[in-house]
Amino acid sequence: MEFPALLLSLGSLAYTVATFVVALSIIVFVHEFGHYIVGRWSGIRAEVFSIGFGPVVWSRVDKRGTRWQLAALPFGGYVKFLGDANASSAGADEATMAQLSEAEKRHTMHGAPLWARAATVFAGPAFNFILSIIVFGGMLFFTGIATDQPTIAALKLLPVETQLMPGDRIVSVDGKPTPDYEALGKVADELPPADQVSYVVERDGREATVTGPTLIPALVQSVLPASAAGDAGLAVGDVIIKANGKPIPRFDDLRNEVKASAGAPVVLTVWRDGEVFDTTLTPRQRPVTGEDGGLETGYQLGISGSFMFEPATRIPGPVEALKSGARMTWGVIDSTFSAISSMVAGKISTCNINGPIGMAKATGSAASAGLTSFIWMIAALSTAIGLLNLFPIPVLDGGHLVFHAYEWARGKPPSDRVMNVALAVGLTLVLALMFFGLSNDLFCK
């Protein structure tokens, strides 16, 4: 590798690592702050709040006696409560507990009431979900949401003539009424392959019949990281005009051509800012939505499409924005469970489980696409990390909640022997999952 190329590669690697560390640190801080603040409200004293592990590079002690610190390895964090034997609150420091009075033990994770311990544990994942809801909702609050009636704010650049204009409200397409975006989407699915479509629009208070490009052309709206399209250099705004020599007026036509290729290379003719060039991409196996609505393995280039115009937007109220943020957060959770069930059923490959390298690449790619994309990635990762921590695996928050549920049902906690065995098994499972994800990052394509 030549020296300039090496520098470029190292710069790209540093950028990817830096963006991943920033995203992870934000998510970990919010997660651990949930544990800390609910613990404090519940009367449990935190001794250490750490972002990162290993040697401490900065710290300070607040008026409550909590040491806030940054450590050298910024890939996680923890809150250590009074009386904890370790950062995971998995066991009590018997020497410390023996020196505490009964009143002081109430301020430890092991002497507090069951409700306080359970609330403190659950607060970490809960704050991850709250972060996602606020970020998703906040983005919508500032960027706006599409108006109820399909209205053109701006036309996207396409190699097709159009009589449509910004400000037009789309009344019908090819004679089919489009009172809202749901109807517009259905009409888009039913349109035959054609470069030009007939529209009835409301313009300046009067209806006019005009022609314009198909509703969802083969326009690149986004490029997925670690995809065939990304590796080939396709960019947002590119228009696919041919695939293997066949005209591609609609995004569905491109999807069908890729599906028919069954993984064989596809030659694309691409229009970019008035210039046309050919590039060859080999579709990769990825989860796709099957006819039954579930996930199955299919072939994708790694791009998404959208309407040929930017919708006019309105600013939602705070409550509406947060409700939309909650729906989007639930969408991430639902898609995660759908992917897991599809992997268990053998419908999609386990290569879809990413490790730290895969997550870092995705974060770096999102940051490269702009601040908005990076912030949305943080929100999605926050939901995923919150959900992962709720899995009933010892050493994770979900495992601790299972122990608390056992204590509530039986009136006493599990024995130390059972706890130690369970924690060892949980740690083994977590490390195995991390290793599996890392192996996918290195060997799956």
Tab-separated table of C-alpha atoms in Angstrom:
chain	number	residue	atom	x	y	z
A	1	MET	CA	0.000	0.000	0.000
A	2	GLU	CA	1.384	3.451	-0.934
A	3	PHE	CA	2.011	5.920	1.894
A	4	PRO	CA	-0.807	8.397	0.986
A	5	ALA	CA	-3.283	5.516	0.750
A	6	LEU	CA	-2.041	4.211	4.100
A	7	LEU	CA	-2.593	7.610	5.704
A	8	LEU	CA	-6.064	7.790	4.217
A	9	SER	CA	-6.865	4.326	5.516
A	10	LEU	CA	-5.571	5.137	8.991
A	11	GLY	CA	-7.537	8.379	8.997
A	12	SER	CA	-10.702	6.544	8.067
A	13	LEU	CA	-10.080	3.965	10.801
A	14	ALA	CA	-9.490	6.687	13.390
A	15	TYR	CA	-12.689	8.443	12.320
A	16	THR	CA	-14.690	5.202	12.591
A	17	VAL	CA	-13.299	4.433	16.044
A	18	ALA	CA	-13.832	8.006	17.253
A	19	THR	CA	-17.472	8.163	16.160
A	20	PHE	CA	-18.155	4.760	17.715
A	21	VAL	CA	-16.566	5.811	21.011
A	22	VAL	CA	-18.611	9.024	21.050
A	23	ALA	CA	-21.872	7.186	20.324
A	24	LEU	CA	-21.149	4.407	22.817
A	25	SER	CA	-20.089	6.853	25.536
A	26	ILE	CA	-23.343	8.798	25.202
A	27	ILE	CA	-25.429	5.622	25.358
A	28	VAL	CA	-23.446	4.174	28.285
A	29	PHE	CA	-23.613	7.445	30.198
A	30	VAL	CA	-27.400	7.569	29.861
A	31	HIS	CA	-27.727	3.890	30.822
A	32	GLU	CA	-25.530	4.218	33.908
A	33	PHE	CA	-27.098	7.551	34.851
A	34	GLY	CA	-30.441	5.740	34.955
A	35	HIS	CA	-29.012	3.294	37.499
A	36	TYR	CA	-27.387	6.138	39.439
A	37	ILE	CA	-30.267	8.599	39.656
A	38	VAL	CA	-33.000	6.056	40.429
A	39	GLY	CA	-30.689	4.452	42.981
A	40	ARG	CA	-30.133	7.851	44.575
A	41	TRP	CA	-33.872	8.548	44.611
A	42	SER	CA	-34.356	5.115	46.196
A	43	GLY	CA	-31.835	5.803	48.943
A	44	ILE	CA	-28.940	3.768	47.507
A	45	ARG	CA	-25.584	5.531	47.598
A	46	ALA	CA	-23.276	5.410	44.569
A	47	GLU	CA	-19.561	5.378	45.326
A	48	VAL	CA	-18.232	5.451	41.726
A	49	PHE	CA	-19.734	6.517	38.405
A	50	SER	CA	-17.291	5.518	35.660
A	51	ILE	CA	-17.302	5.940	31.908
A	52	GLY	CA	-14.771	3.410	30.676
A	53	PHE	CA	-12.651	0.807	32.419
A	54	GLY	CA	-9.038	0.520	33.445
A	55	PRO	CA	-6.710	3.305	34.610
A	56	VAL	CA	-8.494	6.513	35.627
A	57	VAL	CA	-7.558	9.540	33.524
A	58	TRP	CA	-9.836	12.059	35.267
A	59	SER	CA	-12.037	12.069	38.350
A	60	ARG	CA	-13.741	14.282	40.878
A	61	VAL	CA	-15.800	13.633	44.016
A	62	ASP	CA	-19.140	15.425	44.354
A	63	LYS	CA	-20.770	16.650	47.562
A	64	ARG	CA	-22.577	13.304	48.001
A	65	GLY	CA	-19.316	11.395	47.994
A	66	THR	CA	-19.702	9.883	44.522
A	67	ARG	CA	-16.522	9.735	42.446
A	68	TRP	CA	-17.215	10.629	38.803
A	69	GLN	CA	-14.443	9.383	36.541
A	70	LEU	CA	-13.258	8.787	32.990
A	71	ALA	CA	-11.134	5.685	32.445
A	72	ALA	CA	-8.656	4.825	29.714
A	73	LEU	CA	-10.729	2.159	27.944
A	74	PRO	CA	-13.904	3.968	26.780
A	75	PHE	CA	-15.898	0.865	25.823
A	76	GLY	CA	-18.506	0.730	28.561
A	77	GLY	CA	-19.040	2.004	32.068
A	78	TYR	CA	-20.468	1.193	35.470
A	79	VAL	CA	-21.888	2.500	38.718
A	80	LYS	CA	-20.460	0.958	41.891
A	81	PHE	CA	-22.807	1.287	44.833
A	82	LEU	CA	-21.914	1.253	48.516
A	83	GLY	CA	-21.221	-2.303	49.656
A	84	ASP	CA	-20.705	-3.753	46.169
A	85	ALA	CA	-17.907	-6.271	45.768
A	86	ASN	CA	-17.453	-5.280	42.105
A	87	ALA	CA	-18.715	-2.980	39.395
A	88	SER	CA	-21.540	-5.321	38.343
A	89	SER	CA	-23.221	-5.230	41.809
A	90	ALA	CA	-23.231	-9.028	41.582
A	91	GLY	CA	-22.164	-9.587	45.174
A	92	ALA	CA	-21.617	-7.802	48.453
A	93	ASP	CA	-18.279	-6.805	49.884
A	94	GLU	CA	-18.651	-8.698	53.142
A	95	ALA	CA	-15.867	-6.762	54.882
A	96	THR	CA	-17.490	-3.434	54.041
A	97	MET	CA	-21.003	-4.631	54.908
A	98	ALA	CA	-19.802	-5.884	58.306
A	99	GLN	CA	-18.600	-2.402	59.219
A	100	LEU	CA	-21.923	-0.732	58.399
A	101	SER	CA	-24.748	-0.115	60.834
A	102	GLU	CA	-28.257	-1.299	59.981
A	103	ALA	CA	-29.192	2.246	58.986
A	104	GLU	CA	-26.152	2.490	56.705
A	105	LYS	CA	-26.886	-0.887	55.113
A	106	ARG	CA	-30.177	0.578	53.893
A	107	HIS	CA	-28.073	2.754	51.577
A	108	THR	CA	-26.394	-0.256	49.927
A	109	MET	CA	-27.606	-2.250	46.930
A	110	HIS	CA	-27.727	-5.352	49.144
A	111	GLY	CA	-29.505	-3.863	52.151
A	112	ALA	CA	-32.118	-1.787	50.315
A	113	PRO	CA	-35.732	-2.973	49.940
A	114	LEU	CA	-36.485	-5.212	46.986
A	115	TRP	CA	-38.488	-2.524	45.193
A	116	ALA	CA	-35.544	-0.090	45.376
A	117	ARG	CA	-33.079	-2.626	44.004
A	118	ALA	CA	-35.393	-3.697	41.185
A	119	ALA	CA	-36.171	-0.094	40.224
A	120	THR	CA	-32.475	0.791	40.195
A	121	VAL	CA	-31.625	-2.176	37.960
A	122	PHE	CA	-34.506	-1.560	35.538
A	123	ALA	CA	-33.698	2.144	35.271
A	124	GLY	CA	-30.626	1.565	33.080
A	125	PRO	CA	-32.477	0.003	30.107
A	126	ALA	CA	-35.450	2.295	30.727
A	127	PHE	CA	-33.266	5.378	30.333
A	128	ASN	CA	-31.905	3.944	27.060
A	129	PHE	CA	-35.469	3.731	25.751
A	130	ILE	CA	-36.244	7.223	27.036
A	131	LEU	CA	-33.159	8.566	25.238
A	132	SER	CA	-34.346	6.963	21.982
A	133	ILE	CA	-37.859	8.365	22.356
A	134	ILE	CA	-36.555	11.860	23.084
A	135	VAL	CA	-34.030	11.797	20.230
A	136	PHE	CA	-36.446	10.388	17.655
A	137	GLY	CA	-39.190	12.741	18.806
A	138	GLY	CA	-36.845	15.705	19.027
A	139	MET	CA	-35.592	15.182	15.489
A	140	LEU	CA	-39.175	15.111	14.234
A	141	PHE	CA	-39.985	18.208	16.298
A	142	PHE	CA	-37.180	20.179	14.663
A	143	THR	CA	-37.264	18.721	11.133
A	144	GLY	CA	-41.035	18.354	10.911
A	145	ILE	CA	-43.300	15.548	9.715
A	146	ALA	CA	-45.060	15.207	6.387
A	147	THR	CA	-48.363	17.019	6.043
A	148	ASP	CA	-51.468	14.834	5.931
A	149	GLN	CA	-52.094	15.555	2.242
A	150	PRO	CA	-49.280	14.699	-0.218
A	151	THR	CA	-47.722	18.061	-1.054
A	152	ILE	CA	-44.450	18.708	-2.887
A	153	ALA	CA	-41.900	20.826	-1.035
A	154	ALA	CA	-39.098	20.175	-3.544
A	155	LEU	CA	-38.521	17.899	-6.519
A	156	LYS	CA	-35.538	15.567	-6.484
A	157	LEU	CA	-33.065	15.762	-9.339
A	158	LEU	CA	-33.942	13.131	-11.953
A	159	PRO	CA	-33.054	12.575	-15.633
A	160	VAL	CA	-36.759	12.800	-16.512
A	161	GLU	CA	-38.769	15.832	-17.583
A	162	THR	CA	-41.551	16.926	-15.270
A	163	GLN	CA	-44.390	19.428	-15.186
A	164	LEU	CA	-44.744	19.092	-11.431
A	165	MET	CA	-43.814	22.098	-9.295
A	166	PRO	CA	-43.013	22.761	-5.638
A	167	GLY	CA	-46.211	23.567	-3.792
A	168	ASP	CA	-48.350	21.164	-5.847
A	169	ARG	CA	-50.721	18.993	-3.819
A	170	ILE	CA	-51.101	15.599	-5.490
A	171	VAL	CA	-54.825	14.899	-5.862
A	172	SER	CA	-54.594	11.716	-7.962
A	173	VAL	CA	-52.086	9.606	-9.888
A	174	ASP	CA	-53.125	7.792	-13.081
A	175	GLY	CA	-56.747	8.494	-12.135
A	176	LYS	CA	-56.439	7.012	-8.608
A	177	PRO	CA	-57.204	9.386	-5.717
A	178	THR	CA	-54.356	10.093	-3.278
A	179	PRO	CA	-55.890	11.887	-0.271
A	180	ASP	CA	-53.028	10.888	2.049
A	181	TYR	CA	-49.614	9.230	2.026
A	182	GLU	CA	-51.019	5.787	2.727
A	183	ALA	CA	-53.072	6.009	-0.464
A	184	LEU	CA	-50.089	7.463	-2.339
A	185	GLY	CA	-47.940	4.508	-1.265
A	186	LYS	CA	-50.561	2.003	-2.444
A	187	VAL	CA	-50.829	3.736	-5.810
A	188	ALA	CA	-47.029	3.688	-6.124
A	189	ASP	CA	-47.045	-0.089	-5.643
A	190	GLU	CA	-49.665	-0.519	-8.375
A	191	LEU	CA	-48.145	1.740	-11.042
A	192	PRO	CA	-46.900	-0.059	-14.183
A	193	PRO	CA	-43.284	0.479	-15.310
A	194	ALA	CA	-43.159	3.876	-17.020
A	195	ASP	CA	-40.914	6.927	-17.078
A	196	GLN	CA	-43.867	9.332	-17.144
A	197	VAL	CA	-47.058	9.285	-15.052
A	198	SER	CA	-50.211	11.422	-15.219
A	199	TYR	CA	-50.940	13.560	-12.160
A	200	VAL	CA	-53.843	15.727	-11.105
A	201	VAL	CA	-52.521	18.400	-8.761
A	202	GLU	CA	-53.970	21.346	-6.912
A	203	ARG	CA	-51.965	24.426	-7.827
A	204	ASP	CA	-52.832	27.978	-6.794
A	205	GLY	CA	-56.320	26.878	-5.774
A	206	ARG	CA	-57.109	25.140	-9.066
A	207	GLU	CA	-56.679	21.587	-10.305
A	208	ALA	CA	-54.369	20.869	-13.229
A	209	THR	CA	-53.398	17.690	-15.087
A	210	VAL	CA	-49.656	17.343	-15.580
A	211	THR	CA	-47.049	14.668	-16.232
A	212	GLY	CA	-44.053	13.733	-14.145
A	213	PRO	CA	-41.762	10.865	-13.177
A	214	THR	CA	-43.063	7.726	-11.512
A	215	LEU	CA	-43.708	8.087	-7.793
A	216	ILE	CA	-40.808	5.940	-6.552
A	217	PRO	CA	-38.047	5.932	-9.190
A	218	ALA	CA	-34.796	3.976	-8.846
A	219	LEU	CA	-33.282	6.871	-6.918
A	220	VAL	CA	-30.778	6.150	-4.153
A	221	GLN	CA	-32.177	7.623	-0.946
A	222	SER	CA	-29.663	5.974	1.395
A	223	VAL	CA	-26.731	3.570	1.251
A	224	LEU	CA	-26.284	0.937	3.944
A	225	PRO	CA	-22.829	0.483	5.505
A	226	ALA	CA	-20.847	-2.621	4.557
A	227	SER	CA	-23.060	-3.159	1.510
A	228	ALA	CA	-22.402	-3.884	-2.148
A	229	ALA	CA	-23.612	-0.396	-3.062
A	230	GLY	CA	-21.393	1.228	-0.461
A	231	ASP	CA	-18.328	-0.694	-1.582
A	232	ALA	CA	-19.045	0.227	-5.219
A	233	GLY	CA	-19.258	3.929	-4.395
A	234	LEU	CA	-22.958	4.514	-5.051
A	235	ALA	CA	-24.116	7.727	-3.393
A	236	VAL	CA	-27.332	9.342	-2.251
A	237	GLY	CA	-28.960	11.018	-5.259
A	238	ASP	CA	-27.715	8.508	-7.836
A	239	VAL	CA	-30.390	7.285	-10.236
A	240	ILE	CA	-30.275	3.737	-11.617
A	241	ILE	CA	-31.511	3.963	-15.202
A	242	LYS	CA	-30.616	0.415	-16.337
A	243	ALA	CA	-29.808	-2.952	-14.759
A	244	ASN	CA	-28.162	-5.560	-16.994
A	245	GLY	CA	-29.195	-3.401	-19.942
A	246	LYS	CA	-32.905	-3.296	-18.976
A	247	PRO	CA	-34.570	0.088	-18.366
A	248	ILE	CA	-35.365	0.615	-14.671
A	249	PRO	CA	-38.001	3.340	-14.287
A	250	ARG	CA	-39.154	2.229	-10.798
A	251	PHE	CA	-37.332	1.179	-7.659
A	252	ASP	CA	-39.415	-2.015	-7.677
A	253	ASP	CA	-37.983	-2.859	-11.090
A	254	LEU	CA	-34.481	-2.670	-9.631
A	255	ARG	CA	-35.517	-4.817	-6.658
A	256	ASN	CA	-36.983	-7.442	-9.006
A	257	GLU	CA	-33.851	-7.502	-11.176
A	258	VAL	CA	-31.630	-7.992	-8.111
A	259	LYS	CA	-33.902	-10.760	-6.836
A	260	ALA	CA	-33.784	-12.504	-10.210
A	261	SER	CA	-29.984	-12.347	-10.227
A	262	ALA	CA	-29.877	-14.809	-7.266
A	263	GLY	CA	-26.562	-13.334	-6.217
A	264	ALA	CA	-24.958	-13.041	-9.657
A	265	PRO	CA	-23.242	-9.736	-10.532
A	266	VAL	CA	-25.549	-6.976	-11.793
A	267	VAL	CA	-24.357	-4.283	-14.202
A	268	LEU	CA	-25.949	-0.942	-13.319
A	269	THR	CA	-26.099	2.115	-15.512
A	270	VAL	CA	-26.081	5.089	-13.157
A	271	TRP	CA	-27.014	8.731	-13.743
A	272	ARG	CA	-25.235	11.172	-11.445
A	273	ASP	CA	-25.513	14.937	-11.842
A	274	GLY	CA	-25.968	14.680	-15.604
A	275	GLU	CA	-23.257	12.092	-16.180
A	276	VAL	CA	-23.844	8.400	-16.932
A	277	PHE	CA	-21.533	5.523	-16.026
A	278	ASP	CA	-21.660	1.759	-15.555
A	279	THR	CA	-20.714	-0.144	-12.424
A	280	THR	CA	-20.968	-3.818	-11.527
A	281	LEU	CA	-22.275	-4.900	-8.117
A	282	THR	CA	-22.655	-8.366	-6.638
A	283	PRO	CA	-25.784	-8.495	-4.433
A	284	ARG	CA	-25.252	-9.819	-0.930
A	285	GLN	CA	-27.486	-12.035	1.144
A	286	ARG	CA	-29.430	-9.917	3.595
A	287	PRO	CA	-32.718	-10.220	5.529
A	288	VAL	CA	-35.683	-9.160	3.384
A	289	THR	CA	-39.398	-9.026	4.098
A	290	GLY	CA	-41.162	-12.104	2.731
A	291	GLU	CA	-44.698	-12.381	1.415
A	292	ASP	CA	-45.933	-13.408	4.887
A	293	GLY	CA	-44.497	-10.218	6.394
A	294	GLY	CA	-41.666	-12.060	8.165
A	295	LEU	CA	-37.962	-11.953	7.419
A	296	GLU	CA	-36.216	-14.325	5.054
A	297	THR	CA	-32.865	-14.411	3.280
A	298	GLY	CA	-32.720	-12.551	-0.007
A	299	TYR	CA	-30.306	-10.533	-2.115
A	300	GLN	CA	-29.798	-6.795	-1.772
A	301	LEU	CA	-27.529	-4.066	-3.059
A	302	GLY	CA	-27.857	-2.104	0.183
A	303	ILE	CA	-29.793	0.953	-0.988
A	304	SER	CA	-33.234	2.320	-0.235
A	305	GLY	CA	-35.622	4.374	-2.339
A	306	SER	CA	-38.257	7.012	-1.681
A	307	PHE	CA	-40.768	9.286	-3.371
A	308	MET	CA	-39.448	11.455	-6.194
A	309	PHE	CA	-40.173	14.582	-4.154
A	310	GLU	CA	-39.471	15.988	-0.716
A	311	PRO	CA	-42.786	16.173	1.155
A	312	ALA	CA	-44.005	19.431	2.626
A	313	THR	CA	-43.772	19.225	6.387
A	314	ARG	CA	-45.349	20.670	9.503
A	315	ILE	CA	-43.946	20.987	12.998
A	316	PRO	CA	-45.676	18.572	15.400
A	317	GLY	CA	-46.470	19.471	18.978
A	318	PRO	CA	-44.242	18.074	21.740
A	319	VAL	CA	-46.725	15.353	22.687
A	320	GLU	CA	-47.223	14.247	19.071
A	321	ALA	CA	-43.453	14.227	18.505
A	322	LEU	CA	-42.836	12.078	21.587
A	323	LYS	CA	-45.613	9.674	20.574
A	324	SER	CA	-43.970	9.322	17.171
A	325	GLY	CA	-40.618	8.823	18.902
A	326	ALA	CA	-42.144	6.063	21.031
A	327	ARG	CA	-43.550	4.354	17.920
A	328	MET	CA	-40.149	4.502	16.242
A	329	THR	CA	-38.461	3.081	19.351
A	330	TRP	CA	-40.975	0.249	19.415
A	331	GLY	CA	-40.280	-0.306	15.716
A	332	VAL	CA	-36.596	-0.942	16.515
A	333	ILE	CA	-37.587	-3.385	19.278
A	334	ASP	CA	-40.100	-5.176	17.057
A	335	SER	CA	-37.626	-5.519	14.178
A	336	THR	CA	-35.008	-6.878	16.600
A	337	PHE	CA	-37.342	-9.596	17.872
A	338	SER	CA	-38.390	-10.377	14.292
A	339	ALA	CA	-34.743	-10.799	13.288
A	340	ILE	CA	-34.004	-13.033	16.288
A	341	SER	CA	-37.014	-15.276	15.636
A	342	SER	CA	-36.087	-15.508	11.938
A	343	MET	CA	-32.516	-16.530	12.824
A	344	VAL	CA	-33.776	-19.161	15.276
A	345	ALA	CA	-36.104	-20.499	12.568
A	346	GLY	CA	-33.227	-20.587	10.081
A	347	LYS	CA	-34.901	-18.101	7.721
A	348	ILE	CA	-32.012	-15.645	7.832
A	349	SER	CA	-28.298	-16.055	8.507
A	350	THR	CA	-26.737	-15.584	11.939
A	351	CYS	CA	-24.193	-13.398	10.126
A	352	ASN	CA	-26.683	-10.603	10.813
A	353	ILE	CA	-25.419	-10.506	14.411
A	354	ASN	CA	-22.809	-7.747	14.441
A	355	GLY	CA	-19.912	-7.395	16.841
A	356	PRO	CA	-18.028	-4.244	17.833
A	357	ILE	CA	-16.340	-3.894	14.440
A	358	GLY	CA	-19.646	-4.084	12.585
A	359	MET	CA	-21.279	-1.590	14.941
A	360	ALA	CA	-18.303	0.748	14.629
A	361	LYS	CA	-18.485	0.617	10.826
A	362	ALA	CA	-22.223	1.331	10.899
A	363	THR	CA	-21.707	4.245	13.277
A	364	GLY	CA	-18.872	5.671	11.196
A	365	SER	CA	-20.938	5.356	8.026
A	366	ALA	CA	-23.871	7.115	9.693
A	367	ALA	CA	-21.601	9.925	10.892
A	368	SER	CA	-20.184	10.296	7.362
A	369	ALA	CA	-23.735	10.739	6.054
A	370	GLY	CA	-24.247	13.752	8.318
A	371	LEU	CA	-25.096	14.812	11.857
A	372	THR	CA	-28.769	13.884	11.504
A	373	SER	CA	-27.924	10.343	10.431
A	374	PHE	CA	-25.410	10.020	13.287
A	375	ILE	CA	-27.937	11.168	15.886
A	376	TRP	CA	-30.519	8.719	14.547
A	377	MET	CA	-27.929	5.936	14.773
A	378	ILE	CA	-27.310	6.809	18.433
A	379	ALA	CA	-31.046	6.554	19.119
A	380	ALA	CA	-31.326	3.174	17.374
A	381	LEU	CA	-28.252	1.801	19.171
A	382	SER	CA	-29.594	3.063	22.487
A	383	THR	CA	-32.779	1.056	21.979
A	384	ALA	CA	-30.800	-2.039	20.972
A	385	ILE	CA	-28.487	-1.806	23.990
A	386	GLY	CA	-31.409	-1.224	26.343
A	387	LEU	CA	-33.192	-4.265	24.934
A	388	LEU	CA	-30.064	-6.435	25.090
A	389	ASN	CA	-29.593	-5.554	28.757
A	390	LEU	CA	-33.113	-6.762	29.518
A	391	PHE	CA	-32.381	-10.280	28.272
A	392	PRO	CA	-32.675	-12.678	31.246
A	393	ILE	CA	-28.967	-13.499	31.300
A	394	PRO	CA	-27.067	-13.296	34.611
A	395	VAL	CA	-24.579	-10.355	34.670
A	396	LEU	CA	-27.026	-8.349	32.514
A	397	ASP	CA	-29.759	-6.184	34.050
A	398	GLY	CA	-32.396	-8.673	32.926
A	399	GLY	CA	-30.635	-11.423	34.863
A	400	HIS	CA	-30.620	-9.321	38.028
A	401	LEU	CA	-34.345	-8.672	37.566
A	402	VAL	CA	-34.908	-12.443	37.339
A	403	PHE	CA	-33.085	-12.841	40.679
A	404	HIS	CA	-35.258	-10.102	42.169
A	405	ALA	CA	-38.400	-11.793	40.840
A	406	TYR	CA	-37.261	-15.057	42.457
A	407	GLU	CA	-36.704	-13.237	45.739
A	408	TRP	CA	-40.164	-11.663	45.531
A	409	ALA	CA	-41.809	-15.045	44.843
A	410	ARG	CA	-39.857	-17.079	47.416
A	411	GLY	CA	-39.350	-14.431	50.052
A	412	LYS	CA	-35.576	-14.868	49.979
A	413	PRO	CA	-32.808	-14.393	47.377
A	414	PRO	CA	-31.083	-17.325	45.661
A	415	SER	CA	-28.245	-18.890	47.613
A	416	ASP	CA	-24.698	-17.627	47.097
A	417	ARG	CA	-23.800	-20.903	45.391
A	418	VAL	CA	-26.650	-20.596	42.894
A	419	MET	CA	-25.806	-16.944	42.286
A	420	ASN	CA	-22.143	-17.672	41.641
A	421	VAL	CA	-22.910	-20.493	39.209
A	422	ALA	CA	-25.543	-18.407	37.412
A	423	LEU	CA	-23.201	-15.427	37.084
A	424	ALA	CA	-20.422	-17.651	35.727
A	425	VAL	CA	-22.815	-19.112	33.154
A	426	GLY	CA	-24.102	-15.639	32.250
A	427	LEU	CA	-20.614	-14.243	31.815
A	428	THR	CA	-19.722	-17.200	29.589
A	429	LEU	CA	-22.816	-16.592	27.442
A	430	VAL	CA	-22.081	-12.880	27.095
A	431	LEU	CA	-18.436	-13.484	26.157
A	432	ALA	CA	-19.490	-16.193	23.683
A	433	LEU	CA	-21.970	-13.787	22.076
A	434	MET	CA	-19.312	-11.075	21.836
A	435	PHE	CA	-16.855	-13.519	20.273
A	436	PHE	CA	-19.518	-14.752	17.846
A	437	GLY	CA	-20.334	-11.192	16.777
A	438	LEU	CA	-16.648	-10.402	16.353
A	439	SER	CA	-16.135	-13.518	14.220
A	440	ASN	CA	-19.071	-12.405	12.050
A	441	ASP	CA	-17.440	-8.998	11.643
A	442	LEU	CA	-14.249	-10.636	10.444
A	443	PHE	CA	-15.483	-13.529	8.306
A	444	CYS	CA	-19.072	-12.851	7.148
A	445	LYS	CA	-19.602	-10.978	3.924
